[in-house]
Amino acid sequence: MQAAVDGRSATRIRRSPKSKRDIALLESGDITPKIAKFLAEQQPATPCVVVDLDVVEHNYRVLSRCLPLARVFYAVKANPAVEVVNRLARLGSSFDTASRGEIDLVMSLGVPADRISFGNTIKKQSDIAHAYRNGVRLFAFDSLAELEKLRDSAPGAQVFCRVLVECAGAEWPLSRKFGCAPDMAADLLVKAREFGLDPYGLSFHVGSQQTDLKQWDSAVATVARLFTILAKADVDLRMINIGGGFPARYRTEIQGVEAYAQAVMNAVTKHFGNKLPEMIVEPGRSIVGNAGVIQSEVVLISQKDYAEEKRWVYLDVGKFSGLAETMDEAIKYRLRTPADGGETGPVVLAGPTCDSADILYEKAEYHLPLGLKVGDKVNILSTGAYTTTYSSVAFNGFAPLKSYCI
Ligand SMILES: *Cc1c(COP(=O)(O)O)cnc(C)c1O
C-alpha cells in the first residue's frame, strides 16, 4: 500500500494534455463536463455535492509547480473524502491533520507518517501520544502548556510555533484563536530545545479566502525577524510554514494561484535573502473549493408582504447541511439555475430548517430569475471545500450532505 503513495510513483501518473480552454474551465469553478454528465445521468437525490477529482489534481499540480520550493501539506479538514485524500496521496502530497481521526484516516490510506503533520495547536495529550506512537514527528504548538504536552508525549519531535498575524483581507479569518505573539514564540522555541524537542520553525495562517496579496509579506517579515532573533540564542530554525489562505473563486473574481505564489516567493526572498528556509504550504480551499458543486432543489418561493418585491427562496440545503460558511454572509457562492438568462429580481435565500439562523443571504443582494420555480435544481458553485464536514448529522431530520467524488 505504502508503495502506491510514495513520491516516486507520482511520476508514473500520466499527464493528460489539456488545451488552454480546458484549463480555463478547470479553474473557473464552473460545472465541469464530468459533473454535468454525472448530474444528468445519475439524477442524484438533492442536496448533494459532486467533486471532480481531476480538478483537485489540477489544482495540486499547479500549486506544486508555482511553489517548487515548498512541500505541500493538504489541509484535510477542507474535504476529507477518501477519494480526495487518495488522489492527492498518489500525487505525492503530504497532509496537515488536526485530530486523531484525520491522522487515522490518512494513515489508513497508506500515507507514511513522515508525510503527516499534526498541525492543530490544541491537542489532547492522548492524541499526541497516539500520533507519536504511529510515527508522526511533526507538531504545531502556540503555548507553553502545549509544548509541555509535546515534551512528555512526543520526545525529540520536530515542532513549529504558530505566530499570530493580521488576517485583514480574509473573508474567513482565522485570527485570535491560533498563534501567539512573536516575542512569546521566540521564548517558546528556546524552551522547546530545553525540553529536548527539535525547534524546527514557525508557522502562520493569514486567514482563509485571503484576497490581499500583501498579507504574506508582513507575515513573512515577522517570521524572518524571529529567525534572526533565535539565531542569536543559538536556535537555528530551518522551516517556515506559510499555512493556507489561497482563495477559491466565489462571487468575486480572484487572481490566479500564480499571483499568490509569486507574492509569497517575493516576500520570502525579500526577507530571507540568499538563506532561504525550507517551506511548507497547507492549502485546503484552493485545492478542493472549485472542484465541487452542490446540487440543491427549490422547496418554496414566497412573498411575505404585498409591498415587498423581495422573494424568499428556500432551498433544500442550508447552513446546517453544508453551507456553514455563509455565516455572516462571509462566503458568497455563485448560483446556477435552469431559468438563468431571464429577468431577475432580488431574493432572500434560505435553507429548509426550522431555525431562523438558517438564512444564507439577506444582505448580500442576491438576484435570481423571476422564472425560477419550485422543484427547480439550483447548483451552487465552488462548494468542494468546507461543506460536507460542516453538515450536521440530522438537525430537524435532514440527512448530512451526500458526497460523490468522480
Ligand atoms: C484550515 C487550515 C489550513 C487550510 O486553510 P485554507 O485557507 O483552506 O487553505 C491550513 N493550515 C491550518 C493550520 C489550518 O487550520
Coordinates of C-alpha atoms and ligand atoms in Angstrom, one line a residue:
M1 CA 0.0 0.0 0.0
Q2 CA 2.7 2.4 1.0
A3 CA 4.5 1.9 -2.3
A4 CA 1.3 3.2 -4.0
V5 CA 1.7 6.6 -2.5
D6 CA 5.4 7.3 -2.3
G7 CA 6.8 10.2 -4.2
R8 CA 8.4 8.2 -6.9
S9 CA 5.2 6.7 -8.1
A10 CA 3.8 10.1 -8.6
T11 CA 5.8 10.5 -11.8
R12 CA 4.1 7.5 -13.2
I13 CA 0.7 9.2 -13.3
R14 CA 0.4 10.3 -16.9
R15 CA -0.4 13.9 -17.5
S16 CA -3.3 14.3 -19.9
P17 CA -2.6 17.1 -22.4
K18 CA -5.0 19.9 -21.8
S19 CA -5.9 22.8 -24.0
K20 CA -5.9 26.4 -22.7
R21 CA -9.7 26.2 -22.9
D22 CA -9.8 23.0 -20.8
I23 CA -7.6 24.6 -18.2
A24 CA -9.6 27.8 -18.0
L25 CA -12.7 25.7 -17.4
L26 CA -11.0 23.6 -14.7
E27 CA -10.0 26.8 -12.9
S28 CA -13.2 28.7 -13.3
G29 CA -15.1 26.8 -10.6
D30 CA -17.9 26.3 -13.1
I31 CA -19.6 23.0 -13.6
T32 CA -17.2 20.7 -15.4
P33 CA -18.5 18.5 -18.2
K34 CA -17.8 15.5 -16.0
I35 CA -20.0 16.9 -13.2
A36 CA -22.7 17.9 -15.6
K37 CA -22.8 14.4 -17.2
F38 CA -23.0 12.8 -13.7
L39 CA -25.8 15.0 -12.6
A40 CA -27.7 14.5 -15.9
E41 CA -27.3 10.7 -16.0
Q42 CA -27.5 9.8 -12.3
Q43 CA -30.1 12.4 -11.2
P44 CA -28.9 12.0 -7.6
A45 CA -31.2 13.0 -4.8
T46 CA -30.6 16.5 -3.6
P47 CA -28.9 18.1 -1.8
C48 CA -25.6 16.5 -2.7
V49 CA -22.1 17.7 -3.6
V50 CA -20.2 16.3 -6.6
V51 CA -16.5 16.7 -6.6
D52 CA -14.4 16.4 -9.8
L53 CA -11.2 14.7 -8.8
D54 CA -9.4 15.9 -11.9
V55 CA -9.9 19.5 -10.8
V56 CA -8.4 18.5 -7.4
E57 CA -5.4 17.0 -9.2
H58 CA -5.1 20.0 -11.5
N59 CA -5.1 22.4 -8.5
Y60 CA -2.4 20.3 -6.7
R61 CA -0.2 20.2 -9.8
V62 CA -0.5 24.0 -10.4
L63 CA 0.3 24.9 -6.8
S64 CA 3.3 22.5 -6.7
R65 CA 4.6 23.9 -9.9
C66 CA 4.2 27.5 -8.7
L67 CA 5.8 26.9 -5.4
P68 CA 8.6 24.4 -6.2
L69 CA 10.5 25.1 -3.0
A70 CA 7.5 24.2 -0.8
R71 CA 6.3 20.9 0.5
V72 CA 2.5 20.7 0.1
F73 CA 0.6 19.5 3.1
Y74 CA -3.1 19.4 2.1
A75 CA -5.3 20.6 5.0
V76 CA -7.5 17.5 5.3
K77 CA -10.3 19.4 7.1
A78 CA -11.2 21.2 3.8
N79 CA -12.5 17.9 2.4
P80 CA -11.6 14.6 4.0
A81 CA -13.3 12.4 1.3
V82 CA -11.3 9.2 0.9
E83 CA -11.1 9.7 -2.9
V84 CA -9.7 13.2 -2.5
V85 CA -7.1 12.1 0.0
N86 CA -6.2 9.1 -2.2
R87 CA -5.8 11.2 -5.3
L88 CA -3.5 13.7 -3.5
A89 CA -1.6 10.9 -1.8
R90 CA -0.8 9.3 -5.2
L91 CA 0.4 12.7 -6.5
G92 CA 2.9 12.9 -3.6
S93 CA 1.1 15.3 -1.3
S94 CA 1.7 15.4 2.4
F95 CA -1.1 16.1 4.8
D96 CA -1.9 18.6 7.5
T97 CA -4.1 17.0 10.1
A98 CA -6.0 18.4 13.1
S99 CA -7.1 15.3 15.0
R100 CA -6.6 11.7 15.7
G101 CA -9.4 10.9 13.4
E102 CA -7.8 12.7 10.5
I103 CA -4.4 11.1 11.2
D104 CA -6.0 7.6 11.3
L105 CA -7.9 8.4 8.0
V106 CA -4.8 9.4 6.2
M107 CA -2.7 6.5 7.5
S108 CA -5.4 4.0 6.7
L109 CA -4.9 5.1 3.1
G110 CA -1.3 4.2 3.2
V111 CA 0.3 7.6 3.7
P112 CA 3.5 7.2 5.6
A113 CA 3.9 9.1 8.9
D114 CA 6.7 11.3 7.6
R115 CA 4.1 12.9 5.3
I116 CA 1.8 13.8 8.1
S117 CA 1.9 17.0 10.3
F118 CA -0.2 17.3 13.4
G119 CA -1.0 21.0 12.8
N120 CA -3.6 21.8 15.3
T121 CA -2.3 23.8 18.2
I122 CA -5.0 22.4 20.5
K123 CA -4.4 18.7 21.0
K124 CA -5.2 16.2 23.7
Q125 CA -2.2 14.6 25.3
S126 CA -3.6 11.1 24.5
D127 CA -3.9 12.1 20.8
I128 CA -0.3 13.4 20.7
A129 CA 0.8 10.1 22.2
H130 CA -1.3 8.2 19.6
A131 CA 0.3 10.2 16.7
Y132 CA 3.8 9.7 18.0
R133 CA 3.2 6.0 18.5
N134 CA 2.2 5.9 14.9
G135 CA 5.4 7.6 13.7
V136 CA 4.2 11.2 13.4
R137 CA 7.1 13.5 14.2
L138 CA 5.9 17.0 13.1
F139 CA 3.8 19.0 15.5
A140 CA 2.4 22.6 15.8
F141 CA 2.1 24.5 19.1
D142 CA 1.5 28.0 20.2
S143 CA 1.6 27.9 24.0
L144 CA 3.8 26.7 26.9
A145 CA 1.1 24.2 28.1
E146 CA 1.0 22.6 24.6
L147 CA 4.8 22.4 24.5
E148 CA 4.8 20.6 27.8
K149 CA 2.4 18.0 26.4
L150 CA 4.8 17.6 23.4
R151 CA 7.8 17.3 25.7
D152 CA 6.0 14.5 27.6
S153 CA 4.4 12.6 24.7
A154 CA 6.4 13.3 21.6
P155 CA 10.1 13.3 22.8
G156 CA 12.5 14.7 20.2
A157 CA 9.8 15.6 17.7
Q158 CA 10.1 18.5 15.2
V159 CA 8.0 21.3 16.5
F160 CA 7.0 24.6 14.9
C161 CA 5.4 27.6 16.7
R162 CA 2.4 29.3 15.2
V163 CA 2.6 33.1 15.4
L164 CA -0.4 35.5 15.4
V165 CA -0.6 37.6 12.3
E166 CA -3.2 40.0 11.0
C167 CA -6.0 38.4 9.0
A168 CA -7.0 41.7 7.3
G169 CA -8.4 41.0 3.8
A170 CA -9.5 37.4 4.7
E171 CA -13.1 36.6 4.0
W172 CA -12.9 33.7 6.6
P173 CA -10.4 35.0 9.2
L174 CA -8.6 32.5 11.5
S175 CA -7.1 35.1 13.8
R176 CA -7.1 35.3 17.6
K177 CA -7.8 31.6 18.3
F178 CA -4.5 30.4 17.0
G179 CA -1.0 31.6 17.3
C180 CA 0.9 33.6 20.0
A181 CA 2.7 36.9 19.9
P182 CA 6.1 36.9 18.2
D183 CA 8.1 37.6 21.3
M184 CA 6.4 34.7 23.1
A185 CA 7.1 32.4 20.1
A186 CA 10.8 33.2 20.4
D187 CA 10.8 32.3 24.1
L188 CA 8.9 29.1 23.4
L189 CA 11.2 27.9 20.7
V190 CA 14.2 28.3 23.1
K191 CA 12.2 26.4 25.6
A192 CA 11.5 23.7 23.0
R193 CA 15.2 23.0 22.8
E194 CA 15.5 22.9 26.6
F195 CA 12.7 20.3 26.5
G196 CA 14.7 18.1 24.2
L197 CA 12.4 18.8 21.2
D198 CA 13.7 19.9 17.8
P199 CA 12.8 23.6 17.3
Y200 CA 12.1 23.3 13.6
G201 CA 10.4 26.5 12.5
L202 CA 7.5 28.9 12.5
S203 CA 4.0 28.9 11.0
F204 CA 1.3 31.4 10.4
H205 CA -2.0 31.5 8.6
V206 CA -3.1 34.8 7.0
G207 CA -6.8 33.8 7.1
S208 CA -8.8 31.7 4.8
Q209 CA -10.0 33.1 1.4
Q210 CA -7.4 35.8 1.7
T211 CA -7.7 38.2 -1.1
D212 CA -4.9 40.7 -0.2
L213 CA -1.6 39.5 -1.5
K214 CA 0.3 41.9 0.7
Q215 CA -0.6 39.9 3.8
W216 CA 2.1 37.3 3.1
D217 CA 4.7 40.0 3.1
S218 CA 4.1 41.2 6.6
A219 CA 3.7 37.7 7.9
V220 CA 7.0 36.5 6.3
A221 CA 8.7 39.7 7.7
T222 CA 7.6 38.7 11.2
V223 CA 8.9 35.1 10.9
A224 CA 12.2 36.2 9.3
R225 CA 12.8 38.6 12.2
L226 CA 12.2 35.7 14.6
F227 CA 14.8 33.6 12.7
T228 CA 17.4 36.3 13.3
I229 CA 16.4 36.7 17.0
L230 CA 16.6 33.0 17.6
A231 CA 19.9 32.6 15.8
K232 CA 21.4 34.9 18.4
A233 CA 20.1 32.4 21.0
D234 CA 21.8 29.6 19.1
V235 CA 18.5 28.2 17.9
D236 CA 18.8 27.6 14.2
L237 CA 15.3 27.4 12.8
R238 CA 15.1 25.8 9.3
M239 CA 11.4 25.9 8.2
I240 CA 8.6 28.4 7.6
N241 CA 5.1 27.1 7.2
I242 CA 3.0 29.7 5.3
G243 CA -0.3 28.0 6.1
G244 CA -3.3 28.2 3.8
G245 CA -5.3 31.1 2.7
F246 CA -5.1 30.9 -1.1
P247 CA -8.7 31.6 -2.3
A248 CA -11.3 29.8 -4.4
R249 CA -13.4 31.6 -6.9
Y250 CA -16.8 32.7 -5.4
R251 CA -18.9 35.7 -6.4
T252 CA -15.9 38.0 -6.9
E253 CA -13.1 37.4 -9.3
I254 CA -9.8 36.4 -7.8
Q255 CA -6.3 36.3 -9.0
G256 CA -4.8 33.0 -10.1
V257 CA -2.6 30.9 -7.8
E258 CA 0.4 32.1 -9.8
A259 CA 0.0 35.6 -8.4
Y260 CA -0.3 34.3 -4.9
A261 CA 2.8 32.1 -5.2
Q262 CA 4.7 35.0 -6.7
A263 CA 3.7 37.2 -3.7
V264 CA 4.8 34.5 -1.3
M265 CA 8.2 34.0 -3.1
N266 CA 8.8 37.7 -3.4
A267 CA 8.2 38.0 0.4
V268 CA 10.5 35.1 1.2
T269 CA 13.3 36.2 -1.0
K270 CA 13.0 39.8 0.3
H271 CA 13.1 38.9 3.9
F272 CA 15.4 35.9 3.9
G273 CA 17.8 36.9 1.1
N274 CA 20.0 34.0 0.0
K275 CA 19.4 31.9 3.1
L276 CA 16.0 30.5 2.0
P277 CA 14.4 28.3 4.6
E278 CA 12.6 25.1 4.0
M279 CA 9.0 25.8 3.2
I280 CA 5.7 24.2 3.9
V281 CA 2.3 25.3 2.5
E282 CA -1.0 23.9 3.8
P283 CA -3.7 24.6 1.1
G284 CA -7.2 23.5 1.7
R285 CA -9.7 25.7 0.0
S286 CA -7.6 26.3 -3.1
I287 CA -7.2 22.6 -3.7
V288 CA -10.8 21.5 -3.4
G289 CA -13.0 24.5 -3.4
N290 CA -13.6 24.9 -7.1
A291 CA -13.7 21.1 -7.6
G292 CA -17.2 20.7 -6.1
V293 CA -20.7 21.7 -7.0
I294 CA -23.7 21.3 -4.6
Q295 CA -26.9 20.5 -6.4
S296 CA -30.0 21.6 -4.4
E297 CA -33.7 22.0 -5.1
V298 CA -36.1 24.9 -4.6
V299 CA -38.5 23.9 -1.9
L300 CA -40.5 27.1 -1.7
I301 CA -40.7 30.6 -3.2
S302 CA -42.8 33.0 -1.2
Q303 CA -43.5 36.6 -0.5
K304 CA -44.0 38.0 3.0
D305 CA -45.7 41.3 2.2
Y306 CA -47.6 42.6 -0.9
A307 CA -45.5 45.7 -0.7
E308 CA -42.2 43.8 -0.7
E309 CA -40.6 43.0 -4.0
K310 CA -38.1 40.6 -2.5
R311 CA -39.0 37.0 -2.8
W312 CA -37.9 34.4 -0.2
V313 CA -36.3 31.4 -1.9
Y314 CA -36.0 28.3 0.3
L315 CA -33.6 25.6 -0.9
D316 CA -33.2 22.0 0.4
V317 CA -29.7 22.9 1.5
G318 CA -28.7 25.4 4.2
K319 CA -26.4 26.4 7.0
F320 CA -26.8 23.1 8.7
S321 CA -26.3 20.9 5.7
G322 CA -23.0 22.2 4.4
L323 CA -23.3 25.9 3.8
A324 CA -21.9 27.0 7.2
E325 CA -19.5 29.4 5.6
T326 CA -22.5 31.6 4.7
M327 CA -22.3 32.6 8.4
D328 CA -22.4 36.4 8.5
E329 CA -22.7 36.0 4.7
A330 CA -18.9 35.6 4.7
I331 CA -18.5 33.3 1.7
K332 CA -20.7 34.3 -1.3
Y333 CA -21.2 31.3 -3.5
R334 CA -22.3 31.6 -7.2
L335 CA -25.6 30.0 -8.2
R336 CA -26.8 28.4 -11.4
T337 CA -30.4 27.8 -12.1
P338 CA -32.3 26.4 -15.1
A339 CA -34.0 29.8 -15.5
D340 CA -30.7 31.7 -15.9
G341 CA -30.8 34.3 -18.7
G342 CA -34.3 35.5 -17.9
E343 CA -35.2 38.7 -16.0
T344 CA -34.1 38.6 -12.3
G345 CA -35.4 40.0 -9.0
P346 CA -33.9 40.4 -5.5
V347 CA -34.2 37.4 -3.2
V348 CA -33.5 36.3 0.4
L349 CA -32.0 32.9 0.1
A350 CA -32.6 30.5 3.0
G351 CA -32.3 26.8 4.0
P352 CA -35.0 24.4 4.9
T353 CA -34.7 24.0 8.6
C354 CA -36.8 25.5 11.4
D355 CA -34.1 27.7 12.6
S356 CA -34.1 31.4 11.7
A357 CA -30.3 31.4 11.6
D358 CA -30.7 29.2 8.5
I359 CA -30.7 32.2 6.2
L360 CA -27.9 32.1 3.6
Y361 CA -28.1 35.6 2.1
E362 CA -30.2 38.5 3.1
K363 CA -27.9 41.5 2.9
A364 CA -25.6 40.3 0.1
E365 CA -28.1 41.3 -2.6
Y366 CA -28.6 38.1 -4.4
H367 CA -30.8 38.2 -7.5
L368 CA -32.5 35.1 -9.1
P369 CA -34.6 34.7 -12.2
L370 CA -38.3 35.6 -11.9
G371 CA -38.9 32.4 -13.9
L372 CA -37.4 30.2 -11.1
K373 CA -39.9 27.6 -10.0
V374 CA -40.4 25.2 -7.0
G375 CA -38.7 22.0 -7.8
D376 CA -36.0 23.6 -10.0
K377 CA -32.5 22.5 -9.4
V378 CA -30.1 25.2 -8.1
N379 CA -26.4 24.5 -8.5
I380 CA -24.1 26.1 -6.0
L381 CA -20.6 26.5 -7.4
S382 CA -17.2 26.1 -5.8
T383 CA -18.6 24.1 -2.9
G384 CA -15.9 21.5 -2.7
A385 CA -14.3 22.9 0.5
Y386 CA -15.7 23.2 4.0
T387 CA -19.1 21.8 3.1
T388 CA -19.5 18.1 3.8
T389 CA -17.8 18.4 7.2
Y390 CA -19.8 21.3 8.3
S391 CA -23.0 19.5 7.7
S392 CA -24.9 18.4 10.8
V393 CA -25.9 14.8 11.3
A394 CA -29.7 15.2 11.4
F395 CA -30.8 18.6 12.5
N396 CA -34.6 18.6 12.0
G397 CA -34.3 15.2 10.5
F398 CA -32.4 16.4 7.4
A399 CA -29.6 13.9 6.4
P400 CA -26.0 15.1 6.2
L401 CA -24.8 16.3 2.8
K402 CA -24.3 13.4 0.5
S403 CA -21.0 13.5 -1.4
Y404 CA -19.9 11.9 -4.7
C405 CA -16.3 12.1 -5.9
I406 CA -16.0 11.3 -9.6
Ligands
LIG1 C1 -7.7 25.4 7.9 C2 -6.2 25.4 7.8 C3 -5.5 25.4 6.6 C4 -6.2 25.5 5.3 O1 -6.6 26.8 5.0 P1 -7.2 27.2 3.6 O2 -7.5 28.7 3.8 O3 -8.4 26.4 3.4 O4 -6.2 27.0 2.6 C5 -4.1 25.3 6.7 N1 -3.4 25.3 7.8 C6 -4.1 25.3 9.0 C7 -3.3 25.2 10.3 C8 -5.5 25.3 9.1 O5 -6.1 25.3 10.2

